[in-house]
Amino acid sequence: MRHCTLIPSMARARSPEKRNAILDAAVQEIATAGLGAPTAKIAGRAGVAEGTLFTYFASKDELLNQLYVELKSEVYTRMNAEFPDKASLQRRAWHIWSTYLGWAVAFPKKRKVSVQLHLSDVVSAETRAQIAGQRGATDATIAELGERLALRGLPEGFAAAAMSAMQEATMDFITKQPRRREELIEKAFAVFWRLFR
Amino acid sequence: MRHCTLIPSMARARSPEKRNAILDAAVQEIATAGLGAPTAKIAGRAGVAEGTLFTYFASKDELLNQLYVELKSEVYTRMNAEFPDKASLQRRAWHIWSTYLGWAVAFPKKRKVSVQLHLSDVVSAETRAQIAGQRGATDATIAELGERLALRGLPEGFAAAAMSAMQEATMDFITKQPRRREELIEKAFAVFWRLFR
Amino acid sequence: MRHCTLIPSMARARSPEKRNAILDAAVQEIATAGLGAPTAKIAGRAGVAEGTLFTYFASKDELLNQLYVELKSEVYTRMNAEFPDKASLQRRAWHIWSTYLGWAVAFPKKRKVSVQLHLSDVVSAETRAQIAGQRGATDATIAELGERLALRGLPEGFAAAAMSAMQEATMDFITKQPRRREELIEKAFAVFWRLFR
Amino acid sequence: MRHCTLIPSMARARSPEKRNAILDAAVQEIATAGLGAPTAKIAGRAGVAEGTLFTYFASKDELLNQLYVELKSEVYTRMNAEFPDKASLQRRAWHIWSTYLGWAVAFPKKRKVSVQLHLSDVVSAETRAQIAGQRGATDATIAELGERLALRGLPEGFAAAAMSAMQEATMDFITKQPRRREELIEKAFAVFWRLFR
DNA sequence: GATGAATGAGGTTTCATTCAT
DNA sequence: TATGAATGAAACCTCATTCAT
């Protein structure tokens, strides 16, 4: 009979599975209970001990910031995949518009949490900067849209803000009428696009 | 002949000043600390004892609901005052647009708190219904805007949501460049109006 | 038109009606909410202001003590009325037994409150002494019962305690089967009386 | 071959000692201050932090219910140990009588708290049912006593209530004359027994 | 690294009592 | 005398974080 402790501590890297389990659990809990969701519950749902959560994230704030980064990355990854770089501005704008709304429809809880984090001030300026750096291919398109509005005297970034705001408004209606989802995404884009014609 | 005995020997009337002081303090505290702002701090800033807050509001939830009603009333009161009923749709839309942004610029903390309350679920359905009933003169205009988008297949209420969304986007830029406030309000409206042309 | 204040303040004695209203209200509230029933609720039910309660009773403890005295007086008054001084010991014991249970059946809330006060330690030793002095005609009978048990080596007062305890036990069953009320009172007495035969 | 990995690396087991310390402290505090005794004081006397109490008991009510179960179990355990199943009814009744009073004399505070809990309505019906299921050997004897009184037209359970009532009356005198304890227990039983002869 | 018991500051709310009116 | 707003000390309970195991 061998002593188990004789097996050298394998120095496993902190398992990414557990990290993801915690982030997923956080989404679920926060979607239902808000940002005040207790870390104990998050850990519980993730199937790890209360204390374990703090070996993966130094504090709740840290967890929240990383969660925000994760959610935004997920969106930008989707967006940058198969980005139609060469297409017309309208087609590229449509890609951004529909990809985001597609994600939001597919993962309503993630979107809900993302919005909450966006508005809260637990998300630090550093985190927000870090995310801005991940926009990748979308950046050029957003910038082009911005230029069109700049011609009308609006500041840089206004186009991005307007798009984001209109997307959220659209999502609210999709939540109420999920069946009309595809139709609403298209029609709302048609209206949105008028801003730039 | 007046009845004297009918006037009960009153202790002290519950003063509207104190009520307002509490609501004001709540705005300040919540703007800085979020909806989790402690009632003790709110009371403290209002210059009343911890317990006094609860003679004016049965619970923190109640306070939050009434605060939301108060903030929305303030906006609608402004909006309905001198509402240009007979003017063109565009001019009426402009009235709503500029009145709201004017208020938001004048009281950025109130606006911040109002948005937070709007998104939170401490604000009950009853409260929301009560507010809807105060929209008054703006309602017809919003409905007219809605009809225009309805022609393009979007649901009722989408116009209102879009306006609100664009206003918030605009506000975010005004916060960053307060000097250009008037200009931004006008130019953003010009862009916004394209949705309906 | 005369000034009402010109009528000299009549220095009305503190109205016994109000005092009684407060005591009655206290019974109702305490029966439902226990001794922790708030003075504000008691005052409310009595139809007087919160502060008024404290012009009739210096403190909540004071109110509770006086309430206990009042309830006990009520019982002793009933008991001493038409007390069959000349009857046999058994008949006199029966008078005490049935009068108390009759009262308890008629005013279950008063009985409930009385028991709660009896067990609590808000009722001071002085109050308890004061009540003891009101037993009047029953005293001799209780003492006689006590003597019978004294012959069997039990301390003075044991009979009274036993009677009281058995009465409460009986009441608990009457509460469960109110229809059998009269029967239970009689049969329980028959059993109780065996202690003294 | 034993599996080592199956034994989870435990933090610290919830110690029965601490649980008992809290229950003991509760007895002390409640005996002095009543059921309103603050949880903070109970925790303090138990030598644990305020919050710790709530890792052992979900709420104050829960603590109170478990305390009642504990106290009653203690009594029934004593009673069922060496219960003279084969003895005469009188001897068995005496066993119950003297065991309870022996416990009450040995732990007057526990008895006081037990009585308070019995009368209060923080003790749920479930808890009462759970306790009823622990009566074990005493049950048959109590039932036999009940039958005797049933012959005289009294409801089932009356005997138990009467015994309990007389025991409490007896305890009150023992508290005043602790020296005569053994004698009082015996003599009071002799009188009590007359109810069944 | 993983665990979960332990901590105690801090949150909301209640309530006996006071006192200006 | 009557009133009820005002008070602030507790009360119960939650929860992020620590640390012995």
Coordinates of N, CA and C in Angstrom, one line a residue, chain C residues 5-91:
Chain C
T5 N -59.8 79.1 23.6 CA -58.9 79.0 24.7 C -59.3 79.8 25.9
L6 N -60.3 80.6 25.8 CA -60.7 81.4 26.9 C -61.4 80.5 27.9
I7 N -62.0 79.4 27.4 CA -62.6 78.5 28.4 C -61.4 77.9 29.2
P8 N -61.5 78.1 30.5 CA -60.4 77.6 31.4 C -60.1 76.1 31.2
S9 N -58.9 75.7 31.1 CA -58.6 74.3 30.9 C -59.2 73.6 32.1
M10 N -60.1 72.7 31.8 CA -60.9 72.2 32.9 C -60.2 71.2 33.8
A11 N -59.0 71.1 33.6 CA -58.2 70.2 34.5 C -59.0 68.9 34.7
R12 N -59.6 68.4 33.6 CA -60.2 67.1 33.7 C -59.3 66.0 34.4
A13 N -59.8 65.2 35.2 CA -59.0 64.1 35.7 C -58.7 63.3 34.5
R14 N -57.5 62.7 34.5 CA -57.2 61.8 33.4 C -58.3 60.8 33.2
S15 N -58.9 60.8 32.1 CA -60.1 60.0 31.9 C -59.9 58.5 32.1
P16 N -60.7 57.9 33.0 CA -60.6 56.5 33.2 C -61.0 55.7 31.9
E17 N -61.8 56.3 31.1 CA -62.2 55.7 29.8 C -60.9 55.4 29.0
K18 N -60.1 56.4 28.9 CA -58.9 56.2 28.1 C -58.0 55.2 28.7
R19 N -57.9 55.3 30.0 CA -57.0 54.3 30.7 C -57.5 52.9 30.4
N20 N -58.8 52.7 30.5 CA -59.3 51.4 30.2 C -59.2 51.0 28.7
A21 N -59.3 51.9 27.9 CA -59.2 51.7 26.5 C -57.8 51.1 26.2
I22 N -56.8 51.8 26.9 CA -55.4 51.3 26.7 C -55.2 49.9 27.2
L23 N -55.7 49.7 28.4 CA -55.6 48.3 29.0 C -56.3 47.3 28.1
D24 N -57.4 47.6 27.6 CA -58.1 46.6 26.8 C -57.3 46.4 25.5
A25 N -56.8 47.5 24.9 CA -56.0 47.3 23.7 C -54.8 46.5 24.0
A26 N -54.2 46.7 25.2 CA -53.0 45.9 25.5 C -53.3 44.4 25.5
V27 N -54.5 44.1 26.1 CA -54.9 42.7 26.1 C -54.9 42.1 24.7
Q28 N -55.6 42.8 23.8 CA -55.8 42.3 22.5 C -54.4 42.1 21.8
E29 N -53.6 43.2 21.9 CA -52.3 43.1 21.2 C -51.4 42.1 21.8
I30 N -51.3 42.0 23.1 CA -50.4 41.1 23.7 C -50.9 39.6 23.5
A31 N -52.2 39.4 23.4 CA -52.7 38.1 23.2 C -52.2 37.6 21.8
T32 N -52.1 38.5 20.9 CA -51.7 38.1 19.5 C -50.2 38.2 19.3
A33 N -49.5 39.2 19.9 CA -48.1 39.4 19.6 C -47.2 39.1 20.7
G34 N -47.7 38.8 21.9 CA -46.9 38.5 23.0 C -46.5 39.8 23.7
L35 N -45.7 39.6 24.8 CA -45.4 40.8 25.6 C -44.5 41.8 24.8
G36 N -44.0 41.4 23.7 CA -43.2 42.3 22.9 C -44.1 43.3 22.1
A37 N -45.4 43.1 22.2 CA -46.3 44.0 21.4 C -45.9 45.5 21.6
P38 N -45.7 46.2 20.5 CA -45.2 47.6 20.6 C -46.3 48.5 21.2
T39 N -45.8 49.4 22.1 CA -46.7 50.4 22.7 C -47.4 51.2 21.6
A40 N -46.8 51.4 20.5 CA -47.4 52.2 19.5 C -48.7 51.5 19.0
K41 N -48.6 50.2 18.8 CA -49.8 49.5 18.4 C -50.9 49.5 19.4
I42 N -50.5 49.3 20.7 CA -51.5 49.4 21.7 C -52.2 50.7 21.7
A43 N -51.4 51.8 21.7 CA -52.0 53.1 21.7 C -52.9 53.2 20.5
G44 N -52.4 52.8 19.3 CA -53.2 52.9 18.1 C -54.6 52.2 18.3
R45 N -54.6 51.0 18.8 CA -55.8 50.3 18.9 C -56.7 50.9 20.0
A46 N -56.1 51.6 20.9 CA -56.9 52.2 22.0 C -57.4 53.6 21.5
G47 N -57.0 54.0 20.3 CA -57.5 55.2 19.8 C -56.9 56.4 20.4
V48 N -55.7 56.3 21.0 CA -55.0 57.5 21.5 C -53.6 57.6 20.9
A49 N -53.0 58.7 21.1 CA -51.7 58.9 20.4 C -50.6 58.1 21.2
E50 N -49.6 57.9 20.4 CA -48.4 57.1 21.0 C -48.0 57.7 22.4
G51 N -47.9 59.0 22.4 CA -47.4 59.7 23.6 C -48.3 59.6 24.7
T52 N -49.6 59.6 24.4 CA -50.7 59.7 25.4 C -50.5 58.5 26.4
L53 N -50.2 57.3 25.8 CA -50.0 56.1 26.6 C -49.1 56.4 27.8
F54 N -48.1 57.2 27.5 CA -47.1 57.5 28.6 C -47.6 58.6 29.6
T55 N -48.7 59.2 29.4 CA -49.3 60.1 30.4 C -50.1 59.2 31.4
Y56 N -50.5 58.1 30.9 CA -51.3 57.2 31.8 C -50.4 56.2 32.5
F57 N -49.4 55.8 31.8 CA -48.4 54.8 32.4 C -47.0 55.3 32.2
A58 N -46.3 55.3 33.2 CA -44.9 56.0 33.1 C -44.0 55.2 32.2
S59 N -44.2 53.9 32.0 CA -43.4 53.1 31.1 C -44.2 51.9 30.7
K60 N -43.6 51.2 29.8 CA -44.3 49.9 29.4 C -44.4 48.9 30.5
D61 N -43.3 48.8 31.3 CA -43.3 48.0 32.5 C -44.5 48.3 33.4
E62 N -44.6 49.6 33.6 CA -45.7 50.1 34.5 C -47.0 49.6 33.9
L63 N -47.2 49.8 32.7 CA -48.5 49.4 32.0 C -48.7 47.9 32.2
L64 N -47.7 47.1 32.0 CA -47.8 45.7 32.2 C -48.1 45.3 33.6
N65 N -47.5 45.9 34.5 CA -47.8 45.6 35.9 C -49.2 46.0 36.3
Q66 N -49.6 47.2 35.9 CA -51.0 47.6 36.2 C -52.0 46.7 35.5
L67 N -51.7 46.2 34.3 CA -52.6 45.3 33.6 C -52.7 44.0 34.3
Y68 N -51.6 43.6 34.8 CA -51.7 42.3 35.6 C -52.6 42.5 36.8
V69 N -52.4 43.6 37.5 CA -53.2 43.9 38.7 C -54.7 43.9 38.3
E70 N -55.0 44.6 37.2 CA -56.3 44.7 36.7 C -57.0 43.4 36.4
L71 N -56.2 42.5 35.7 CA -56.8 41.2 35.3 C -57.1 40.4 36.6
K72 N -56.1 40.4 37.5 CA -56.3 39.6 38.7 C -57.4 40.1 39.5
S73 N -57.5 41.5 39.6 CA -58.6 42.1 40.4 C -60.0 41.6 39.8
E74 N -60.0 41.6 38.5 CA -61.3 41.2 37.8 C -61.7 39.8 38.3
V75 N -60.7 38.9 38.3 CA -61.0 37.6 38.7 C -61.4 37.5 40.2
Y76 N -60.7 38.2 41.0 CA -61.0 38.1 42.5 C -62.3 38.8 42.8
T77 N -62.6 39.8 42.0 CA -63.9 40.5 42.2 C -65.0 39.5 42.0
R78 N -64.9 38.9 40.8 CA -65.9 37.8 40.5 C -66.0 36.8 41.6
M79 N -64.9 36.4 42.1 CA -64.8 35.3 43.0 C -65.4 35.7 44.3
N80 N -65.1 36.9 44.7 CA -65.6 37.3 46.1 C -67.1 37.7 46.0
A81 N -67.6 38.0 44.8 CA -69.0 38.3 44.7 C -69.8 37.0 45.0
E82 N -70.7 37.0 45.8 CA -71.6 35.8 46.1 C -70.7 34.6 46.6
F83 N -69.7 34.9 47.3 CA -68.8 33.8 47.8 C -69.6 33.1 48.9
P84 N -69.7 31.8 48.7 CA -70.5 31.0 49.7 C -69.8 30.7 51.0
D85 N -69.6 31.8 51.8 CA -68.8 31.7 53.0 C -69.1 30.5 53.9
K86 N -70.4 30.3 54.0 CA -70.9 29.3 55.0 C -70.9 27.9 54.4
A87 N -70.7 27.7 53.2 CA -70.8 26.4 52.6 C -69.6 25.5 52.9
S88 N -69.8 24.3 52.6 CA -68.7 23.3 52.8 C -67.4 23.7 52.1
L89 N -66.3 23.1 52.6 CA -65.1 23.4 51.9 C -65.1 23.0 50.5
Q90 N -65.7 21.8 50.2 CA -65.7 21.4 48.8 C -66.5 22.4 47.9
R91 N -67.7 22.8 48.5 CA -68.5 23.8 47.7 C -67.7 25.1 47.5

